[in-house]
Amino acid sequence: MDSNRILKIGLFGFGCVGQGLYDILERETQLPFQIEKICVKDPTKVRPLSPEYFTYDAEEVLQDDRLDLLVEAISDAQEAYQIVTAALRKGKRVVTANKKLVAFHLPELLALQQEFGGVLLYEAAVAGGIPIIRAVEEYFANEPLVRVHGILNGSSNYILSQIFQQQKPYHEALKEAQDKGFAELDPWLDVAGADSRHKLCILTAHAFGRTLAPEEVAFFGIDFLGQRDLDFAKHNNSSIKLIASVHVTPEGELVPLVLPSLVKATDDLNVVEQEFNGVVVQGAYSGPQLFKGRGAGGHPTGAAVLSDVISISKDYQYGYRKLNQTLRIPALALDHTLEVYLRTSDPALFDTLELEHQQIIECAPDAEAVVGTVTLGNLVQHQDKIREAGAFILALSSDFTKTKVQKQEKAEAVLS
Ligand code: HSE
């Protein structure tokens, strides 16, 4: 692209991320970018910019050949899919922040780039302002990775911090996360772990060369967290964090999973509080490295979009080296077991999940809680049943590589 002129951006969406990008470009006047046209949905909404910026017709932006690049920052993944695939079919350069879109359609988005010569970057889709895709994609392109795990959802981390540090009720903390612009339009995605799952799918493609269909990944969240679970965590001198993790087993299989977990003071991720995200990338030779930064909010996410805008204008594109180098697509280690705490009002779940080594933690008329071991396969297969039952499930260690925690670390039972 011609770097001696101001490059024109067509923007889709003017919510938290779109406005964040606009605001940064307004302040950083030395940057050679200008938002030329913004496509939004609701003509009745009062906008902070003059009306000539806006259009309600996506085609007007998609067809405008004066635009140098497009930024997609809308929350609806289906609409984002229509826009991004149409733009890639025209061979355009596109930056998106939409993690659900990328997680569900990565193989198709790759094929469209190959066929029509367009480019898609999506750093803002994972861990907000942390440049984690670029780090995994570039710095770790040739080193085999052993594990990537972290806190990938700012809203649920904010809620957990407010609960554990300020003793705030869950719904008050969730409302705050929404008011601060951290949460998705549908906050279920945040608190149920689905948003973390989408981000984990994207990271896995870059880190382990395996495109995961989101349906392959079991996800559990903090939406059913209750006082008994908080008591269990406190009794074990731990807090709870929502962990997204993927690691490779000695047999070369992958274990991807999103699960709340007990986190001890000594854990790398214990320092990640409020809306921050943290990702530990463990290389086979470099060992574990913690990346920490703001995972949500207009400016951090807008800054990640801006970084992609600059890179795409300089002809950067992802090399997908791990995807392209992988000779044998790694299978999922469905027989991998991990130790969990499960509280439910439907004890039949214990049998459904084939929980082994069960230890009763609580046996009240309205709920039973046990600790036991469960396979990844059973979690994947029965995840809907766990959600439908309103059960709360928790890993006893944020290290999902451990099949069973060491005896001295074993969680202490709270027998009632
Ligand atoms: N709702 C998301 C979060 C925004 O809370 O992390 C950033 O992807």
Tab-separated table of C-alpha atoms and ligand atoms in Angstrom:
chain	number	residue	atom	x	y	z
A	1	MET	CA	0.000	0.000	0.000
A	2	ASP	CA	1.115	3.587	-0.698
A	3	SER	CA	2.470	4.769	2.662
A	4	ASN	CA	2.753	8.420	1.551
A	5	ARG	CA	-0.927	9.163	1.683
A	6	ILE	CA	-3.670	8.942	4.275
A	7	LEU	CA	-5.265	5.492	4.087
A	8	LYS	CA	-9.051	5.363	4.168
A	9	ILE	CA	-10.823	2.962	6.500
A	10	GLY	CA	-14.367	1.665	6.129
A	11	LEU	CA	-15.670	0.739	9.573
A	12	PHE	CA	-18.535	-1.621	10.382
A	13	GLY	CA	-20.007	-1.002	13.840
A	14	PHE	CA	-19.588	1.930	16.175
A	15	GLY	CA	-19.878	0.312	19.571
A	16	CYS	CA	-17.186	-0.065	22.211
A	17	VAL	CA	-14.443	-1.300	19.831
A	18	GLY	CA	-15.300	0.925	16.849
A	19	GLN	CA	-15.436	4.015	19.020
A	20	GLY	CA	-12.219	2.974	20.741
A	21	LEU	CA	-10.442	2.848	17.377
A	22	TYR	CA	-11.984	6.151	16.270
A	23	ASP	CA	-10.919	7.848	19.492
A	24	ILE	CA	-7.319	6.596	19.259
A	25	LEU	CA	-7.028	7.796	15.641
A	26	GLU	CA	-8.442	11.203	16.665
A	27	ARG	CA	-5.743	11.545	19.322
A	28	GLU	CA	-2.821	10.074	17.362
A	29	THR	CA	-2.978	12.556	14.514
A	30	GLN	CA	0.433	11.529	13.154
A	31	LEU	CA	-0.993	8.174	12.049
A	32	PRO	CA	-1.819	8.071	8.325
A	33	PHE	CA	-5.320	6.639	8.707
A	34	GLN	CA	-8.735	8.153	8.452
A	35	ILE	CA	-12.102	6.580	9.114
A	36	GLU	CA	-14.019	7.513	5.985
A	37	LYS	CA	-17.336	5.725	6.372
A	38	ILE	CA	-19.039	3.898	9.234
A	39	CYS	CA	-21.760	1.347	8.642
A	40	VAL	CA	-24.176	1.006	11.580
A	41	LYS	CA	-27.479	-0.776	12.044
A	42	ASP	CA	-29.818	1.492	13.951
A	43	PRO	CA	-30.759	4.765	12.190
A	44	THR	CA	-32.657	5.993	15.270
A	45	LYS	CA	-29.649	5.863	17.612
A	46	VAL	CA	-28.033	9.200	18.500
A	47	ARG	CA	-24.363	9.135	17.358
A	48	PRO	CA	-21.438	11.190	18.649
A	49	LEU	CA	-20.347	12.084	15.081
A	50	SER	CA	-21.999	14.021	12.279
A	51	PRO	CA	-24.456	12.003	10.139
A	52	GLU	CA	-22.376	12.131	6.929
A	53	TYR	CA	-19.968	9.601	8.464
A	54	PHE	CA	-22.698	6.984	8.695
A	55	THR	CA	-24.440	4.647	6.347
A	56	TYR	CA	-26.950	1.906	7.076
A	57	ASP	CA	-26.133	-0.021	3.934
A	58	ALA	CA	-23.217	-2.458	4.199
A	59	GLU	CA	-22.990	-2.636	0.403
A	60	GLU	CA	-22.156	1.058	0.238
A	61	VAL	CA	-18.965	0.357	2.211
A	62	LEU	CA	-18.203	-3.009	0.589
A	63	GLN	CA	-18.498	-1.560	-2.924
A	64	ASP	CA	-16.481	1.600	-2.227
A	65	ASP	CA	-13.147	1.084	-3.980
A	66	ARG	CA	-11.732	4.320	-2.563
A	67	LEU	CA	-11.440	2.563	0.817
A	68	ASP	CA	-8.028	1.016	1.470
A	69	LEU	CA	-9.101	-1.375	4.189
A	70	LEU	CA	-12.102	-2.473	6.192
A	71	VAL	CA	-12.538	-2.905	9.927
A	72	GLU	CA	-15.363	-5.095	11.185
A	73	ALA	CA	-16.313	-4.368	14.801
A	74	ILE	CA	-19.930	-5.439	15.208
A	75	SER	CA	-21.116	-7.820	17.879
A	76	ASP	CA	-23.456	-10.029	15.823
A	77	ALA	CA	-21.304	-12.905	14.557
A	78	GLN	CA	-23.721	-13.858	11.779
A	79	GLU	CA	-23.811	-10.344	10.330
A	80	ALA	CA	-20.047	-10.100	10.762
A	81	TYR	CA	-19.730	-13.356	8.809
A	82	GLN	CA	-21.744	-11.916	5.897
A	83	ILE	CA	-19.665	-8.736	5.822
A	84	VAL	CA	-16.235	-10.330	6.222
A	85	THR	CA	-16.807	-13.134	3.706
A	86	ALA	CA	-18.244	-10.653	1.171
A	87	ALA	CA	-15.200	-8.417	1.660
A	88	LEU	CA	-12.759	-11.339	1.310
A	89	ARG	CA	-14.541	-12.438	-1.876
A	90	LYS	CA	-13.664	-9.009	-3.244
A	91	GLY	CA	-10.041	-9.563	-2.227
A	92	LYS	CA	-10.154	-6.798	0.432
A	93	ARG	CA	-7.939	-6.293	3.443
A	94	VAL	CA	-10.034	-6.778	6.537
A	95	VAL	CA	-9.435	-6.458	10.283
A	96	THR	CA	-11.995	-8.038	12.598
A	97	ALA	CA	-12.437	-8.148	16.354
A	98	ASN	CA	-15.118	-10.818	16.193
A	99	LYS	CA	-13.895	-13.963	17.952
A	100	LYS	CA	-17.060	-15.991	17.420
A	101	LEU	CA	-16.860	-15.372	13.677
A	102	VAL	CA	-13.218	-16.477	13.491
A	103	ALA	CA	-13.688	-19.467	15.816
A	104	PHE	CA	-16.626	-20.878	13.849
A	105	HIS	CA	-15.378	-20.144	10.329
A	106	LEU	CA	-11.578	-20.177	10.332
A	107	PRO	CA	-11.136	-22.878	7.608
A	108	GLU	CA	-13.518	-21.014	5.284
A	109	LEU	CA	-11.898	-17.645	6.030
A	110	LEU	CA	-8.487	-19.143	5.182
A	111	ALA	CA	-9.800	-20.627	1.940
A	112	LEU	CA	-11.358	-17.301	0.890
A	113	GLN	CA	-8.063	-15.481	1.439
A	114	GLN	CA	-6.260	-18.073	-0.669
A	115	GLU	CA	-8.796	-17.966	-3.470
A	116	PHE	CA	-9.384	-14.214	-3.754
A	117	GLY	CA	-6.118	-12.757	-2.448
A	118	GLY	CA	-7.593	-10.753	0.442
A	119	VAL	CA	-6.138	-10.644	3.961
A	120	LEU	CA	-7.784	-11.043	7.375
A	121	LEU	CA	-6.177	-10.118	10.701
A	122	TYR	CA	-7.872	-10.509	14.097
A	123	GLU	CA	-5.504	-9.706	17.003
A	124	ALA	CA	-8.295	-7.934	18.919
A	125	ALA	CA	-10.368	-11.127	18.909
A	126	VAL	CA	-8.228	-12.796	21.599
A	127	ALA	CA	-7.278	-11.269	24.957
A	128	GLY	CA	-8.069	-7.640	24.034
A	129	GLY	CA	-4.918	-5.521	24.140
A	130	ILE	CA	-2.448	-8.403	24.636
A	131	PRO	CA	-0.629	-9.149	21.350
A	132	ILE	CA	-0.962	-12.871	21.942
A	133	ILE	CA	-1.828	-14.049	18.446
A	134	ARG	CA	1.170	-12.232	17.040
A	135	ALA	CA	3.414	-13.629	19.782
A	136	VAL	CA	2.308	-17.203	19.169
A	137	GLU	CA	2.216	-16.752	15.388
A	138	GLU	CA	5.611	-15.079	15.018
A	139	TYR	CA	7.821	-15.497	18.064
A	140	PHE	CA	6.774	-19.082	18.753
A	141	ALA	CA	6.303	-20.021	15.081
A	142	ASN	CA	9.003	-22.682	15.142
A	143	GLU	CA	9.221	-23.732	18.775
A	144	PRO	CA	6.893	-26.594	19.711
A	145	LEU	CA	4.477	-25.466	22.402
A	146	VAL	CA	3.506	-27.647	25.329
A	147	ARG	CA	0.631	-25.668	26.801
A	148	VAL	CA	-1.218	-22.388	26.390
A	149	HIS	CA	-3.582	-21.486	29.194
A	150	GLY	CA	-5.023	-18.361	30.638
A	151	ILE	CA	-7.827	-16.035	31.516
A	152	LEU	CA	-9.372	-14.951	28.229
A	153	ASN	CA	-12.560	-13.221	29.338
A	154	GLY	CA	-12.310	-9.838	31.021
A	155	SER	CA	-15.927	-9.656	32.169
A	156	SER	CA	-15.971	-12.913	34.102
A	157	ASN	CA	-12.561	-12.140	35.574
A	158	TYR	CA	-13.863	-8.723	36.659
A	159	ILE	CA	-16.891	-10.375	38.283
A	160	LEU	CA	-14.736	-12.944	40.124
A	161	SER	CA	-12.387	-10.222	41.379
A	162	GLN	CA	-15.318	-8.203	42.677
A	163	ILE	CA	-16.748	-11.272	44.406
A	164	PHE	CA	-13.464	-12.413	45.987
A	165	GLN	CA	-11.901	-9.009	46.761
A	166	GLN	CA	-14.934	-6.800	47.440
A	167	GLN	CA	-17.469	-9.449	48.501
A	168	LYS	CA	-19.883	-8.023	45.921
A	169	PRO	CA	-22.906	-10.062	44.897
A	170	TYR	CA	-22.599	-11.750	41.492
A	171	HIS	CA	-25.355	-9.754	39.750
A	172	GLU	CA	-24.042	-6.398	40.971
A	173	ALA	CA	-20.575	-7.257	39.619
A	174	LEU	CA	-22.034	-8.420	36.295
A	175	LYS	CA	-23.982	-5.152	35.956
A	176	GLU	CA	-20.749	-3.223	36.527
A	177	ALA	CA	-18.937	-5.266	33.848
A	178	GLN	CA	-21.767	-4.397	31.448
A	179	ASP	CA	-21.776	-0.700	32.404
A	180	LYS	CA	-18.006	-0.484	31.877
A	181	GLY	CA	-18.368	-1.884	28.348
A	182	PHE	CA	-16.498	-5.137	29.058
A	183	ALA	CA	-19.366	-7.568	28.518
A	184	GLU	CA	-20.844	-8.881	25.286
A	185	LEU	CA	-24.298	-7.714	24.202
A	186	ASP	CA	-25.404	-11.149	25.410
A	187	PRO	CA	-23.426	-11.525	28.667
A	188	TRP	CA	-24.168	-15.264	28.758
A	189	LEU	CA	-21.277	-15.610	26.310
A	190	ASP	CA	-18.939	-14.120	28.939
A	191	VAL	CA	-20.143	-15.792	32.114
A	192	ALA	CA	-20.929	-19.225	30.633
A	193	GLY	CA	-17.426	-19.579	29.175
A	194	ALA	CA	-18.496	-19.550	25.492
A	195	ASP	CA	-16.480	-16.420	24.665
A	196	SER	CA	-13.383	-17.994	26.249
A	197	ARG	CA	-13.998	-21.107	24.163
A	198	HIS	CA	-14.054	-19.062	20.935
A	199	LYS	CA	-10.761	-17.413	21.864
A	200	LEU	CA	-9.225	-20.776	22.810
A	201	CYS	CA	-10.178	-22.212	19.403
A	202	ILE	CA	-8.362	-19.347	17.659
A	203	LEU	CA	-5.270	-19.647	19.850
A	204	THR	CA	-5.134	-23.406	19.299
A	205	ALA	CA	-4.973	-22.957	15.519
A	206	HIS	CA	-1.969	-20.665	15.831
A	207	ALA	CA	-0.254	-22.446	18.732
A	208	PHE	CA	-0.817	-26.099	17.833
A	209	GLY	CA	-1.794	-26.054	14.140
A	210	ARG	CA	-5.221	-27.562	14.802
A	211	THR	CA	-8.467	-25.815	13.832
A	212	LEU	CA	-10.963	-26.833	16.492
A	213	ALA	CA	-14.675	-26.764	15.769
A	214	PRO	CA	-16.092	-24.928	18.811
A	215	GLU	CA	-18.465	-27.879	19.388
A	216	GLU	CA	-15.420	-30.050	20.141
A	217	VAL	CA	-14.499	-27.932	23.145
A	218	ALA	CA	-16.273	-28.361	26.473
A	219	PHE	CA	-16.915	-25.036	28.165
A	220	PHE	CA	-18.192	-24.215	31.622
A	221	GLY	CA	-18.544	-20.844	33.281
A	222	ILE	CA	-19.276	-18.981	36.455
A	223	ASP	CA	-23.001	-18.440	35.831
A	224	PHE	CA	-23.989	-21.071	38.403
A	225	LEU	CA	-21.382	-20.105	41.011
A	226	GLY	CA	-22.942	-20.121	44.490
A	227	GLN	CA	-22.029	-19.438	48.104
A	228	ARG	CA	-21.182	-23.110	48.771
A	229	ASP	CA	-18.631	-23.042	45.950
A	230	LEU	CA	-17.081	-19.850	47.299
A	231	ASP	CA	-16.838	-21.472	50.728
A	232	PHE	CA	-15.150	-24.517	49.175
A	233	ALA	CA	-12.594	-22.278	47.438
A	234	LYS	CA	-11.897	-20.265	50.576
A	235	HIS	CA	-11.557	-23.416	52.635
A	236	ASN	CA	-8.856	-24.474	50.180
A	237	ASN	CA	-7.046	-21.118	50.421
A	238	SER	CA	-7.828	-20.432	46.785
A	239	SER	CA	-9.751	-18.056	44.605
A	240	ILE	CA	-11.635	-19.106	41.486
A	241	LYS	CA	-10.727	-18.034	37.949
A	242	LEU	CA	-12.170	-19.017	34.603
A	243	ILE	CA	-9.373	-20.856	32.820
A	244	ALA	CA	-9.151	-21.619	29.105
A	245	SER	CA	-6.444	-24.174	28.485
A	246	VAL	CA	-5.003	-26.353	25.765
A	247	HIS	CA	-2.045	-28.653	26.172
A	248	VAL	CA	-0.449	-31.481	24.285
A	249	THR	CA	-0.207	-34.905	25.964
A	250	PRO	CA	2.916	-37.116	25.760
A	251	GLU	CA	1.047	-39.058	23.027
A	252	GLY	CA	0.741	-35.875	20.947
A	253	GLU	CA	-2.983	-35.385	21.549
A	254	LEU	CA	-4.632	-32.120	22.566
A	255	VAL	CA	-6.678	-31.278	25.661
A	256	PRO	CA	-8.696	-28.082	25.050
A	257	LEU	CA	-11.067	-27.038	27.832
A	258	VAL	CA	-12.702	-23.990	29.451
A	259	LEU	CA	-13.393	-24.544	33.126
A	260	PRO	CA	-13.494	-22.482	36.324
A	261	SER	CA	-10.587	-23.520	38.502
A	262	LEU	CA	-9.225	-23.158	42.000
A	263	VAL	CA	-6.244	-20.800	41.841
A	264	LYS	CA	-3.667	-20.659	44.628
A	265	ALA	CA	-1.652	-17.568	45.580
A	266	THR	CA	1.433	-19.148	43.988
A	267	ASP	CA	-0.270	-19.689	40.619
A	268	ASP	CA	1.017	-17.572	37.683
A	269	LEU	CA	-2.515	-16.430	36.917
A	270	ASN	CA	-3.302	-15.356	40.476
A	271	VAL	CA	-2.020	-11.847	39.696
A	272	VAL	CA	-4.550	-11.388	36.898
A	273	GLU	CA	-7.453	-9.436	38.370
A	274	GLN	CA	-10.369	-7.208	37.275
A	275	GLU	CA	-10.875	-7.000	33.492
A	276	PHE	CA	-7.297	-8.051	32.822
A	277	ASN	CA	-6.488	-11.177	30.853
A	278	GLY	CA	-3.425	-13.338	31.318
A	279	VAL	CA	-2.009	-15.998	29.026
A	280	VAL	CA	0.793	-18.394	29.902
A	281	VAL	CA	2.538	-19.727	26.799
A	282	GLN	CA	4.735	-22.692	27.583
A	283	GLY	CA	7.321	-23.494	24.953
A	284	ALA	CA	9.094	-26.850	24.867
A	285	TYR	CA	12.431	-25.050	25.296
A	286	SER	CA	11.621	-21.523	26.494
A	287	GLY	CA	9.377	-22.650	29.358
A	288	PRO	CA	6.358	-20.739	30.629
A	289	GLN	CA	5.900	-17.015	29.907
A	290	LEU	CA	3.027	-14.928	31.268
A	291	PHE	CA	1.441	-12.227	29.099
A	292	LYS	CA	-0.833	-9.933	31.053
A	293	GLY	CA	-2.930	-6.982	29.902
A	294	ARG	CA	-6.372	-5.491	29.579
A	295	GLY	CA	-8.675	-8.035	27.995
A	296	ALA	CA	-11.704	-5.848	27.370
A	297	GLY	CA	-12.720	-2.234	26.899
A	298	GLY	CA	-12.760	0.224	24.000
A	299	HIS	CA	-9.206	1.537	24.127
A	300	PRO	CA	-7.275	-1.725	24.707
A	301	THR	CA	-9.305	-3.549	22.058
A	302	GLY	CA	-9.221	-0.521	19.731
A	303	ALA	CA	-5.429	-0.454	20.124
A	304	ALA	CA	-5.235	-4.106	19.030
A	305	VAL	CA	-7.381	-3.280	15.980
A	306	LEU	CA	-5.114	-0.329	15.227
A	307	SER	CA	-2.044	-2.554	15.368
A	308	ASP	CA	-3.674	-4.836	12.777
A	309	VAL	CA	-4.639	-1.835	10.647
A	310	ILE	CA	-1.018	-0.689	10.568
A	311	SER	CA	0.276	-4.206	9.890
A	312	ILE	CA	-2.206	-4.904	7.120
A	313	SER	CA	-1.286	-1.601	5.464
A	314	LYS	CA	2.323	-2.833	5.445
A	315	ASP	CA	1.293	-6.081	3.736
A	316	TYR	CA	1.592	-8.289	6.834
A	317	GLN	CA	-0.438	-11.472	6.932
A	318	TYR	CA	-0.448	-14.480	9.225
A	319	GLY	CA	1.822	-17.283	8.028
A	320	TYR	CA	-0.114	-20.031	9.903
A	321	ARG	CA	3.163	-21.890	10.102
A	322	LYS	CA	1.983	-24.462	12.628
A	323	LEU	CA	-1.177	-25.136	10.608
A	324	ASN	CA	0.819	-25.492	7.418
A	325	GLN	CA	3.614	-27.563	8.964
A	326	THR	CA	1.427	-30.047	10.825
A	327	LEU	CA	1.637	-33.343	8.999
A	328	ARG	CA	-0.784	-35.235	11.216
A	329	ILE	CA	-3.811	-33.390	12.627
A	330	PRO	CA	-3.636	-33.959	16.402
A	331	ALA	CA	-6.579	-35.845	17.893
A	332	LEU	CA	-8.227	-34.793	21.136
A	333	ALA	CA	-7.235	-36.760	24.244
A	334	LEU	CA	-10.786	-37.690	25.211
A	335	ASP	CA	-9.531	-40.183	27.816
A	336	HIS	CA	-7.497	-37.516	29.635
A	337	THR	CA	-8.796	-37.230	33.197
A	338	LEU	CA	-8.813	-34.356	35.605
A	339	GLU	CA	-9.965	-33.825	39.129
A	340	VAL	CA	-13.054	-31.674	39.590
A	341	TYR	CA	-15.526	-30.450	42.174
A	342	LEU	CA	-19.140	-30.759	41.065
A	343	ARG	CA	-22.148	-29.344	42.910
A	344	THR	CA	-25.603	-30.166	41.654
A	345	SER	CA	-29.201	-30.646	42.741
A	346	ASP	CA	-29.305	-33.606	40.330
A	347	PRO	CA	-26.972	-36.308	41.728
A	348	ALA	CA	-27.692	-38.517	38.678
A	349	LEU	CA	-25.086	-36.306	36.986
A	350	PHE	CA	-22.332	-38.015	38.990
A	351	ASP	CA	-23.158	-41.307	37.247
A	352	THR	CA	-23.727	-39.682	33.849
A	353	LEU	CA	-20.255	-38.189	34.027
A	354	GLU	CA	-18.805	-41.478	35.363
A	355	LEU	CA	-17.055	-39.558	38.135
A	356	GLU	CA	-14.414	-41.758	39.749
A	357	HIS	CA	-12.613	-41.576	43.112
A	358	GLN	CA	-15.589	-39.710	44.499
A	359	GLN	CA	-15.272	-37.914	47.792
A	360	ILE	CA	-18.381	-36.303	49.267
A	361	ILE	CA	-17.939	-32.622	50.058
A	362	GLU	CA	-21.503	-31.729	50.907
A	363	CYS	CA	-24.757	-33.609	51.127
A	364	ALA	CA	-27.611	-31.159	51.683
A	365	PRO	CA	-31.301	-31.694	50.775
A	366	ASP	CA	-31.088	-29.169	47.927
A	367	ALA	CA	-27.590	-29.913	46.585
A	368	GLU	CA	-24.806	-32.456	46.679
A	369	ALA	CA	-21.175	-31.679	46.016
A	370	VAL	CA	-18.427	-34.186	45.357
A	371	VAL	CA	-14.827	-34.209	44.241
A	372	GLY	CA	-13.878	-36.845	41.690
A	373	THR	CA	-12.111	-37.505	38.415
A	374	VAL	CA	-13.750	-37.122	35.032
A	375	THR	CA	-12.576	-37.677	31.473
A	376	LEU	CA	-12.410	-34.918	28.871
A	377	GLY	CA	-14.649	-37.068	26.667
A	378	ASN	CA	-17.408	-37.173	29.284
A	379	LEU	CA	-17.186	-33.412	29.783
A	380	VAL	CA	-17.507	-32.826	26.024
A	381	GLN	CA	-20.338	-35.313	25.638
A	382	HIS	CA	-22.397	-34.249	28.638
A	383	GLN	CA	-21.650	-30.536	28.807
A	384	ASP	CA	-25.208	-29.536	27.867
A	385	LYS	CA	-26.613	-31.739	30.656
A	386	ILE	CA	-24.328	-30.053	33.193
A	387	ARG	CA	-25.479	-26.616	32.029
A	388	GLU	CA	-29.154	-27.616	31.896
A	389	ALA	CA	-28.916	-28.947	35.474
A	390	GLY	CA	-27.530	-25.579	36.657
A	391	ALA	CA	-24.579	-27.471	38.151
A	392	PHE	CA	-21.311	-25.778	39.047
A	393	ILE	CA	-18.125	-27.551	38.042
A	394	LEU	CA	-14.633	-26.516	39.069
A	395	ALA	CA	-11.159	-27.903	38.390
A	396	LEU	CA	-9.104	-28.448	41.543
A	397	SER	CA	-5.976	-27.156	39.820
A	398	SER	CA	-5.502	-24.674	36.973
A	399	ASP	CA	-2.897	-27.083	35.638
A	400	PHE	CA	-5.107	-29.289	33.479
A	401	THR	CA	-2.091	-31.415	32.500
A	402	LYS	CA	-2.272	-33.063	35.900
A	403	THR	CA	-4.509	-36.076	35.826
A	404	LYS	CA	-4.901	-36.002	39.574
A	405	VAL	CA	-3.502	-33.398	41.920
A	406	GLN	CA	-0.637	-34.446	44.172
A	407	LYS	CA	-1.661	-35.691	47.575
A	408	GLN	CA	-0.240	-32.741	49.508
A	409	GLU	CA	-2.051	-30.283	47.216
A	410	LYS	CA	-5.295	-32.175	47.310
A	411	ALA	CA	-8.248	-29.995	48.149
A	412	GLU	CA	-9.459	-30.319	51.668
A	413	ALA	CA	-12.996	-31.546	51.891
A	414	VAL	CA	-15.630	-29.394	53.561
A	415	LEU	CA	-17.817	-31.996	55.125
A	416	SER	CA	-21.086	-30.638	56.353
B	1	HSE	N1	-16.667	-9.532	26.437
B	1	HSE	C1	-15.296	-9.732	26.200
B	1	HSE	C2	-14.589	-9.910	27.527
B	1	HSE	C3	-14.707	-8.581	25.445
B	1	HSE	O1	-15.188	-9.594	28.559
B	1	HSE	O2	-13.458	-10.373	27.569
B	1	HSE	C4	-13.348	-8.819	24.892
B	1	HSE	O3	-13.331	-9.881	23.986
